[in-house]
PDB file of C-alpha atoms in Angstrom:
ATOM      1  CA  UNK A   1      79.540  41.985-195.364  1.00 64.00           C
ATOM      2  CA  UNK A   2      82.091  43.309-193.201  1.00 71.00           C
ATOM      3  CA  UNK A   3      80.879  43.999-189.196  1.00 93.00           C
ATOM      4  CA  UNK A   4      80.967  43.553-185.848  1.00 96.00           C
ATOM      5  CA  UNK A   5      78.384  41.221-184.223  1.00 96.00           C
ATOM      6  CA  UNK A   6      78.022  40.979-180.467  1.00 97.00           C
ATOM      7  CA  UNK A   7      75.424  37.912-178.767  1.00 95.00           C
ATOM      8  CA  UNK A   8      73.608  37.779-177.355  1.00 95.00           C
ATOM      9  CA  UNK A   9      70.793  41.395-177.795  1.00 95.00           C
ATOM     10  CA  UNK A  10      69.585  41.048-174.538  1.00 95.00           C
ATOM     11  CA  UNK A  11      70.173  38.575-171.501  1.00 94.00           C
ATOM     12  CA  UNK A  12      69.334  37.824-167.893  1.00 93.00           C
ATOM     13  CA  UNK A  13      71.813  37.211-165.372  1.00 90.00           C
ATOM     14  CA  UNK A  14      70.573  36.072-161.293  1.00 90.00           C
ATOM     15  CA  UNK A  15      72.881  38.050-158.978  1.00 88.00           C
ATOM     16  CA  UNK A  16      76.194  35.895-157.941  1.00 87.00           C
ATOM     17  CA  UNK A  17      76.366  34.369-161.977  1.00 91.00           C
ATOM     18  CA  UNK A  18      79.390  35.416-164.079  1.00 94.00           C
ATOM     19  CA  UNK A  19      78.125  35.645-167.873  1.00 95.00           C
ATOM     20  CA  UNK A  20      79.794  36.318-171.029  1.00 96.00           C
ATOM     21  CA  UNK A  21      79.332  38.435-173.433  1.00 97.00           C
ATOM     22  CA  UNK A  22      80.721  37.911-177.434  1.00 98.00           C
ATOM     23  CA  UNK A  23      82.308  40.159-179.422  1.00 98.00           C
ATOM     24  CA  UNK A  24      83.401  39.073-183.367  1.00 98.00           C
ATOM     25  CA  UNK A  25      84.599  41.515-185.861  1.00 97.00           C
ATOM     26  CA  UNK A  26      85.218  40.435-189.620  1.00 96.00           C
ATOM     27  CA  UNK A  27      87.002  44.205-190.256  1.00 95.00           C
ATOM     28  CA  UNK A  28      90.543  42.910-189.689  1.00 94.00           C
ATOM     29  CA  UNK A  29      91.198  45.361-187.324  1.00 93.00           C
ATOM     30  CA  UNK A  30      93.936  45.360-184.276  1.00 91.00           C
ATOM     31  CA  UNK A  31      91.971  47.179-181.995  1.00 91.00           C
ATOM     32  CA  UNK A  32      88.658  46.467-179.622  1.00 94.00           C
ATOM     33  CA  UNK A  33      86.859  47.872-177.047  1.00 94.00           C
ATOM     34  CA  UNK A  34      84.005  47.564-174.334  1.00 96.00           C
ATOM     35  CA  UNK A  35      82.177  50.202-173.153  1.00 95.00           C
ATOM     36  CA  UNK A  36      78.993  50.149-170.655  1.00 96.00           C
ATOM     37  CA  UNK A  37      76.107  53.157-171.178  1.00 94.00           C
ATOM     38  CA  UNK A  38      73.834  53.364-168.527  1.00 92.00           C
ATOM     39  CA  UNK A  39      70.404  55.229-169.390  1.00 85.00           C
ATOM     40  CA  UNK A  40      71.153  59.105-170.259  1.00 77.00           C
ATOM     41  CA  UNK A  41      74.572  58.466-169.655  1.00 82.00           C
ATOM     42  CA  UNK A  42      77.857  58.654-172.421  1.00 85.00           C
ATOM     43  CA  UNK A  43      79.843  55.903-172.795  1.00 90.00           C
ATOM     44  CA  UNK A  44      81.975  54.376-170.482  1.00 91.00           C
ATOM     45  CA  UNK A  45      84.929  52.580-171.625  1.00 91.00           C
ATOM     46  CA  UNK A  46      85.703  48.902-169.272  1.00 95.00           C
ATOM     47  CA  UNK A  47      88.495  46.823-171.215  1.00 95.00           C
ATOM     48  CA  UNK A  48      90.740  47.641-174.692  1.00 92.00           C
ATOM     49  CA  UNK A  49      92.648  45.447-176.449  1.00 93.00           C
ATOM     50  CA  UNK A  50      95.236  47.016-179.230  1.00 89.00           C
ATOM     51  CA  UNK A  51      96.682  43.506-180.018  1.00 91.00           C
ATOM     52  CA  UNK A  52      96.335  39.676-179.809  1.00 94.00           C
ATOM     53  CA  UNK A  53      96.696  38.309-176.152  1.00 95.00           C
ATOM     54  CA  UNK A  54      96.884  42.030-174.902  1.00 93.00           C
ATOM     55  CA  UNK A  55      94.876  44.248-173.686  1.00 94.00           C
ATOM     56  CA  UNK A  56      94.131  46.788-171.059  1.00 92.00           C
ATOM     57  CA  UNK A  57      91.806  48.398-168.063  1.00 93.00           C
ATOM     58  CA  UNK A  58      89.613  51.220-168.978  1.00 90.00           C
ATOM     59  CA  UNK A  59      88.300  53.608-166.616  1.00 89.00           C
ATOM     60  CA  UNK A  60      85.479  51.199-164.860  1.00 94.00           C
ATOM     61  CA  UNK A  61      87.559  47.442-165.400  1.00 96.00           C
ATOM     62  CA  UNK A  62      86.645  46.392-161.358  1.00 96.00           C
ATOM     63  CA  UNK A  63      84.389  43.312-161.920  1.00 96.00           C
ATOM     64  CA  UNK A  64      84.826  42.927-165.434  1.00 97.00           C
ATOM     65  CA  UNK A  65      87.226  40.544-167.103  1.00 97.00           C
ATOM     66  CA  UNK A  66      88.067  40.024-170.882  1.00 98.00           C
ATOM     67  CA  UNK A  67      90.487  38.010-173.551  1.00 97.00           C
ATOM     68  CA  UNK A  68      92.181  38.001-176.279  1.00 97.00           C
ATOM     69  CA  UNK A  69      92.993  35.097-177.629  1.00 97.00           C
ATOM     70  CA  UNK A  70      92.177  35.856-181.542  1.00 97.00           C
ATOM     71  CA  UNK A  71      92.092  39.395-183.491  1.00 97.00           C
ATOM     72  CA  UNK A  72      88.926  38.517-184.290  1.00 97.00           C
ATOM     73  CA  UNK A  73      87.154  38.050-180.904  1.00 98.00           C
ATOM     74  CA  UNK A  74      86.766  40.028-177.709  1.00 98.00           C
ATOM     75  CA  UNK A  75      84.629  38.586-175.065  1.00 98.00           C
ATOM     76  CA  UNK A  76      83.837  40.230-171.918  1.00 98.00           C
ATOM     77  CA  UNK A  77      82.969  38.771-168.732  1.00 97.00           C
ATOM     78  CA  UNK A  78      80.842  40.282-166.395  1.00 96.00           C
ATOM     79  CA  UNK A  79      81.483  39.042-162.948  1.00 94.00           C
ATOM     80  CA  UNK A  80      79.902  38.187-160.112  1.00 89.00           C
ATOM     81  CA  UNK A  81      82.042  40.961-158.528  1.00 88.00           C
ATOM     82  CA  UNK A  82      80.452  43.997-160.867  1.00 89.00           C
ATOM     83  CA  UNK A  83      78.135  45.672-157.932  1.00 87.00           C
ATOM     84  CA  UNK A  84      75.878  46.787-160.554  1.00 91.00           C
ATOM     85  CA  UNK A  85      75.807  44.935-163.816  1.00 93.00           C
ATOM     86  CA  UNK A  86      72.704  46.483-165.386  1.00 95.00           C
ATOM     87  CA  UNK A  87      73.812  48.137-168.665  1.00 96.00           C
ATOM     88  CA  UNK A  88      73.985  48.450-172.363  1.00 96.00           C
ATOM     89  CA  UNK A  89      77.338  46.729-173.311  1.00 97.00           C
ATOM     90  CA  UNK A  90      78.647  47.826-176.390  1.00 97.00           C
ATOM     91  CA  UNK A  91      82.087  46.450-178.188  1.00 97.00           C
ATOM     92  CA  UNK A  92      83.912  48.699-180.832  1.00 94.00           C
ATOM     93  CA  UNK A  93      86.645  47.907-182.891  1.00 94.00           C
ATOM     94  CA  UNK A  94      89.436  50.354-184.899  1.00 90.00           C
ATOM     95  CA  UNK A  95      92.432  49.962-186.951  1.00 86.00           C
ATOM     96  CA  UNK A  96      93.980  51.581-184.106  1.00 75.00           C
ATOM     97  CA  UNK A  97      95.989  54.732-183.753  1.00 70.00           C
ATOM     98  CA  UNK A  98      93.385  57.962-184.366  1.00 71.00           C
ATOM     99  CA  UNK A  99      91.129  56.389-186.488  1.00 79.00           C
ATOM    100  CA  UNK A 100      87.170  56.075-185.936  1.00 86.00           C
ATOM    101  CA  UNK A 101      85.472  52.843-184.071  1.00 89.00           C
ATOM    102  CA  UNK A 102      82.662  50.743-185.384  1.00 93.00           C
ATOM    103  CA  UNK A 103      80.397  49.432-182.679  1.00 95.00           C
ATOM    104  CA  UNK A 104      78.406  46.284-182.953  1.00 96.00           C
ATOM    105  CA  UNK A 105      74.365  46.330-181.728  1.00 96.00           C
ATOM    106  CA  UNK A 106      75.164  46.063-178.377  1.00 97.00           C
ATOM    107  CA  UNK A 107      74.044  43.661-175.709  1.00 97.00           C
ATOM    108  CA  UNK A 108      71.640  44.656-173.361  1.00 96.00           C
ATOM    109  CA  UNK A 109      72.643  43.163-169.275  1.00 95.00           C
ATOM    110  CA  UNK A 110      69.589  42.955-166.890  1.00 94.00           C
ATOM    111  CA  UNK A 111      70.125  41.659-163.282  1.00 90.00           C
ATOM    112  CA  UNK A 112      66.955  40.319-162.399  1.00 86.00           C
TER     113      UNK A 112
ATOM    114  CA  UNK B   1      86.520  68.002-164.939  1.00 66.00           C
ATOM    115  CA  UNK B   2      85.582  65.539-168.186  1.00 76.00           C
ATOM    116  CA  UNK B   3      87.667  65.414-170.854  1.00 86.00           C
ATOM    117  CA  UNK B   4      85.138  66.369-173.756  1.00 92.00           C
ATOM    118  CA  UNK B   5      82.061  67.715-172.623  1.00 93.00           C
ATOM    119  CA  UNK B   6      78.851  68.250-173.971  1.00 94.00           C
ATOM    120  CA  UNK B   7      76.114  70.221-173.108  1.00 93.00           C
ATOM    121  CA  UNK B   8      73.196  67.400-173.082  1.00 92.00           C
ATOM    122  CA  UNK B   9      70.527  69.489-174.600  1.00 92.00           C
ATOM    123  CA  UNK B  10      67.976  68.980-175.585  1.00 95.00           C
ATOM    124  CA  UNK B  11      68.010  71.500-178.409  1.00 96.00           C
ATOM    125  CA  UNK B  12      63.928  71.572-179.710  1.00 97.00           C
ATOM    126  CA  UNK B  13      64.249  71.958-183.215  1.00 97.00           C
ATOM    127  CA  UNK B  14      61.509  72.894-186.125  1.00 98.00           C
ATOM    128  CA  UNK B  15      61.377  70.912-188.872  1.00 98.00           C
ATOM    129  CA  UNK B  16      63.451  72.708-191.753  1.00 98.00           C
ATOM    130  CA  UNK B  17      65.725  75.110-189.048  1.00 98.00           C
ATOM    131  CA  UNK B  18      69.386  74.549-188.330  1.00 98.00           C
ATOM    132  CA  UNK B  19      70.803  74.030-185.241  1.00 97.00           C
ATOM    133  CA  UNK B  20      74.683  73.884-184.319  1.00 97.00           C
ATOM    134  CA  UNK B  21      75.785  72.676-181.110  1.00 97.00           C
ATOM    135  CA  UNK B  22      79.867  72.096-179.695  1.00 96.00           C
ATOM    136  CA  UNK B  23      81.796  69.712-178.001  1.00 96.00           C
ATOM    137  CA  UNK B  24      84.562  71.214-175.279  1.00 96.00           C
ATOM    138  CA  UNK B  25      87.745  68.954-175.160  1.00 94.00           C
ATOM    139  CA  UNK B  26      90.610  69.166-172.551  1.00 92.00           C
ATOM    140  CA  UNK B  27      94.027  67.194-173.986  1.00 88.00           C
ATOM    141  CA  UNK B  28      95.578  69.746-176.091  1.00 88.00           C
ATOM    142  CA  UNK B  29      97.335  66.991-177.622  1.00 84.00           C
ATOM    143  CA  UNK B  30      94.159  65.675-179.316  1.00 86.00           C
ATOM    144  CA  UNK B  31      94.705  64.369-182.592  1.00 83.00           C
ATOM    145  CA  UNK B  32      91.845  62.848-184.224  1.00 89.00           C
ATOM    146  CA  UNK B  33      88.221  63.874-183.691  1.00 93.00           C
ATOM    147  CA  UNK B  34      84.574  62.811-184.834  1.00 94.00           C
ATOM    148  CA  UNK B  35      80.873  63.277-184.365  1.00 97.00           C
ATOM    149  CA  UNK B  36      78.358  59.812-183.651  1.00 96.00           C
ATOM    150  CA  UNK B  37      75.014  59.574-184.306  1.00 97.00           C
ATOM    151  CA  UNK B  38      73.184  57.125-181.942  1.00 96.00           C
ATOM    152  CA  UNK B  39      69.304  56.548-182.030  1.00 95.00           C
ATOM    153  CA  UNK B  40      67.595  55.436-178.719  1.00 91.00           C
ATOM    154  CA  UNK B  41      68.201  52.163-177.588  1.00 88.00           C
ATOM    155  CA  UNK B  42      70.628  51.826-180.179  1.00 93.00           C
ATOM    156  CA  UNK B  43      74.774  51.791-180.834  1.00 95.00           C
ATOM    157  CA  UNK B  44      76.447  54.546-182.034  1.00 95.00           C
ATOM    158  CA  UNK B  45      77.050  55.065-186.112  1.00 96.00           C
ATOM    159  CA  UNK B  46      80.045  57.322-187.244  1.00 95.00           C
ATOM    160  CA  UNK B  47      78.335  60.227-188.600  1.00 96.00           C
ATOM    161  CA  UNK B  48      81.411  62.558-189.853  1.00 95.00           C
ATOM    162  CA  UNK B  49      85.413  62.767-189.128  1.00 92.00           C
ATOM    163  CA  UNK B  50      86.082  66.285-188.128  1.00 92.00           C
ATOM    164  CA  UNK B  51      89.152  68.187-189.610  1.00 83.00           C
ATOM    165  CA  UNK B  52      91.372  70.945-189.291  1.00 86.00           C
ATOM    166  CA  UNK B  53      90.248  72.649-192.798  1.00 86.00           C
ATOM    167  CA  UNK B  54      85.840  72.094-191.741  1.00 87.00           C
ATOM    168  CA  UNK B  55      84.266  69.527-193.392  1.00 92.00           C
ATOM    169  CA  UNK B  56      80.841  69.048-194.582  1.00 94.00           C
ATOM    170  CA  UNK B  57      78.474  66.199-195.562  1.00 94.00           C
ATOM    171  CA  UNK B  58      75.329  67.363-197.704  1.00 96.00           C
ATOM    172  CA  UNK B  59      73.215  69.228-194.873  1.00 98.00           C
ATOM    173  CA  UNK B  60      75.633  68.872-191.846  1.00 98.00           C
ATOM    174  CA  UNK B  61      78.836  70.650-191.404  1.00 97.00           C
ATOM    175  CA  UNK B  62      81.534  69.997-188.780  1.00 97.00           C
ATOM    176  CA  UNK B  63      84.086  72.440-187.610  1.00 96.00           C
ATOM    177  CA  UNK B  64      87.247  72.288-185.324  1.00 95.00           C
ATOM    178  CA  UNK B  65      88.751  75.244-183.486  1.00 94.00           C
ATOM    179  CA  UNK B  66      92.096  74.140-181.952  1.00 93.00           C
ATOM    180  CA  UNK B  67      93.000  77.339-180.388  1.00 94.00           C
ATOM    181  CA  UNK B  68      89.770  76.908-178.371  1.00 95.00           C
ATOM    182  CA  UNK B  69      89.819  73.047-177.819  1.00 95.00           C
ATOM    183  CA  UNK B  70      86.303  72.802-179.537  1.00 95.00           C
ATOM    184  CA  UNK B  71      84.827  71.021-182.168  1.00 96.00           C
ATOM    185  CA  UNK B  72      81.266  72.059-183.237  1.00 97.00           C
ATOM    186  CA  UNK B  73      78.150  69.970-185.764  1.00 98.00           C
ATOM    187  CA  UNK B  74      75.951  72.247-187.446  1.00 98.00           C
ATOM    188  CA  UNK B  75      72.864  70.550-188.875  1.00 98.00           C
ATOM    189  CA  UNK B  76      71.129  72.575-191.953  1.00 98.00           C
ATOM    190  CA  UNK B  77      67.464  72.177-193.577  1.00 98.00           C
ATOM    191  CA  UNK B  78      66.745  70.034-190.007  1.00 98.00           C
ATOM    192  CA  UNK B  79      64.462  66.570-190.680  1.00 98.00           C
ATOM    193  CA  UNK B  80      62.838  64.860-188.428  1.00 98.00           C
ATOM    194  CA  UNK B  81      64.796  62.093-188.810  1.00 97.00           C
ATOM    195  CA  UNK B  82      67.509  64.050-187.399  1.00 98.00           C
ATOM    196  CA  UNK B  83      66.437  63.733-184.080  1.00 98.00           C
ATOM    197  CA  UNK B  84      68.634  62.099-182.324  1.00 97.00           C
ATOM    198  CA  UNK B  85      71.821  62.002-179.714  1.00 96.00           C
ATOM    199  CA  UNK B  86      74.947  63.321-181.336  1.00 97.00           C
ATOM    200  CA  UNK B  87      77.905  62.511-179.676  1.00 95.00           C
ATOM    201  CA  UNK B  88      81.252  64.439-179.729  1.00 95.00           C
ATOM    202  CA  UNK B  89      84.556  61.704-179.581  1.00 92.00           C
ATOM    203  CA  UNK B  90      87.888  62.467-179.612  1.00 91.00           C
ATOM    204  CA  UNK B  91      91.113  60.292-180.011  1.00 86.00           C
ATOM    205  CA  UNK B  92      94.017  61.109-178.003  1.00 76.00           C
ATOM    206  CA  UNK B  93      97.448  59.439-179.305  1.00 67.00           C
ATOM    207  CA  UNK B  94      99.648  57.652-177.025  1.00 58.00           C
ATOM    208  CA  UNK B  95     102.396  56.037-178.679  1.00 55.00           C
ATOM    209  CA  UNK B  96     100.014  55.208-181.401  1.00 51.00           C
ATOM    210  CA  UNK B  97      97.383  54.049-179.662  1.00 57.00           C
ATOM    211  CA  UNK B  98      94.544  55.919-179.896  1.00 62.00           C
ATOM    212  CA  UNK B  99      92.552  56.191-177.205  1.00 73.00           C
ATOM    213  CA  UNK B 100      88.852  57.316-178.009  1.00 82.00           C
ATOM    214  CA  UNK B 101      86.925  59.646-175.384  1.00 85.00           C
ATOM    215  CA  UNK B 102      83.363  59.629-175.704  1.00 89.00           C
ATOM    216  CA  UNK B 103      81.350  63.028-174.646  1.00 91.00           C
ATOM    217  CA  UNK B 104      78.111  62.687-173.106  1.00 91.00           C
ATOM    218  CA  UNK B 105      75.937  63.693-176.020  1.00 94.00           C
ATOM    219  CA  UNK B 106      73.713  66.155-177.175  1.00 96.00           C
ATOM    220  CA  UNK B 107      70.160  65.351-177.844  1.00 96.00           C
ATOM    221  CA  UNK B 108      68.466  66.646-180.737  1.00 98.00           C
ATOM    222  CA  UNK B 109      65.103  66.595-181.082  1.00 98.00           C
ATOM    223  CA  UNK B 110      63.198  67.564-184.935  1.00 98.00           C
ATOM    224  CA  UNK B 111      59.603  68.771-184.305  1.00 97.00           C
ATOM    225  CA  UNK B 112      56.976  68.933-187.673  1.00 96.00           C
TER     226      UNK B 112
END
């Protein structure tokens, strides 16, 4: 089956430690994105990527980093720079141009 | 001012009523546009493309109104497995890239 699979659902990061979170897609397409949605809030978009080894700032990028190395993956780090981490991160992918976005599960940041 | 707004509801449904709610968008230049579904706690699922012409998908029906920068989701025969947060996205082309802009949502909520 065809998807997007981010890892992990949920995880724990101490303030001051950079984590990663992954981002695969089997749907062949050019395009990914990361978004952050805090609670009752739309989504925010942090990093997009239209090809391999590019890729550009959203409208929140300070603190976050990202890569991409392969069409199929699109990890995003969350540095210790990001003031306030806390979030639902979820990573989208398109064929690109004006065409809809499939989101994987999402992954689910708490600071603790 | 955002560029697609949404006005969050939430709209109280009965079971069985219809409800329509829109979705305000600012770039004129807009090309592509869609309605999400996304359940609480959950990532968004495309729910219906939006075109020029009105579209419609068994008991929901989506309509665009370019003169008025406003695309609209009318739900029919509501079910209770309807409620949910709908949110309005639109893709604005920049030399081909299609940059997706996510409103806020509108919660729906189907009552027995």
């Amino acid at each position: 089956d065809g998807g997007i699979t981010q890892s992990p659902k949920y995880l724990f990061r101490k303030e001051g430690q950079n984590v990663t979170l992954s981002c695969e897609q089997n749907l062949n397409h050019d395009a990914m994105y990361w978004y952050r949605q805090d609670p009752g809030q739309g989504l925010r978009l942090i990093y997009y990527s239209q090809i391999v080894n590019d890729f550009q700032k959203g409208d929140i990028a300070e603190g976050y980093s990202v890569s991409r190395e392969k069409k199929e993956s699109f990890p995003l780090t969350v540095t210790s720079a990001q003031k306030n981490p806390t979030a639902f991160y979820l990573c989208a992918s398109s064929r690109g141009g004006p065409t809809e976005a499939f989101f994987g599960q999402g992954t689910r940041l708490t600071v603790v | 001012r955002k560029e697609v707004e949404q006005d969050p509801g939430p709209f109280n449904v009965p079971e069985g009523a219809t409800v329509a709610f829109n979705c305000t968008y600012s770039n004129s230049a807009s090309q592509s546009f869609f309605w999400y579904r996304q359940d609480c706690r959950k990532e968004p699922k495309l729910l219906m493309s939006v075109y020029s012409s009105g579209n419609e998908d068994g008991r929901f029906t989506a309509q665009l109104n370019r003169a008025s920068q406003y695309i609209s989701l009318l739900i029919r025969d509501s079910k209770l497995s309807d409620s949910a947060t709908y949110l309005c996205v639109v893709s604005e082309t920049t030399d081909s890239w299609g940059k997706l802009q996510f409103g806020a949502g509108t919660q729906v909520v189907v009552t027995p």
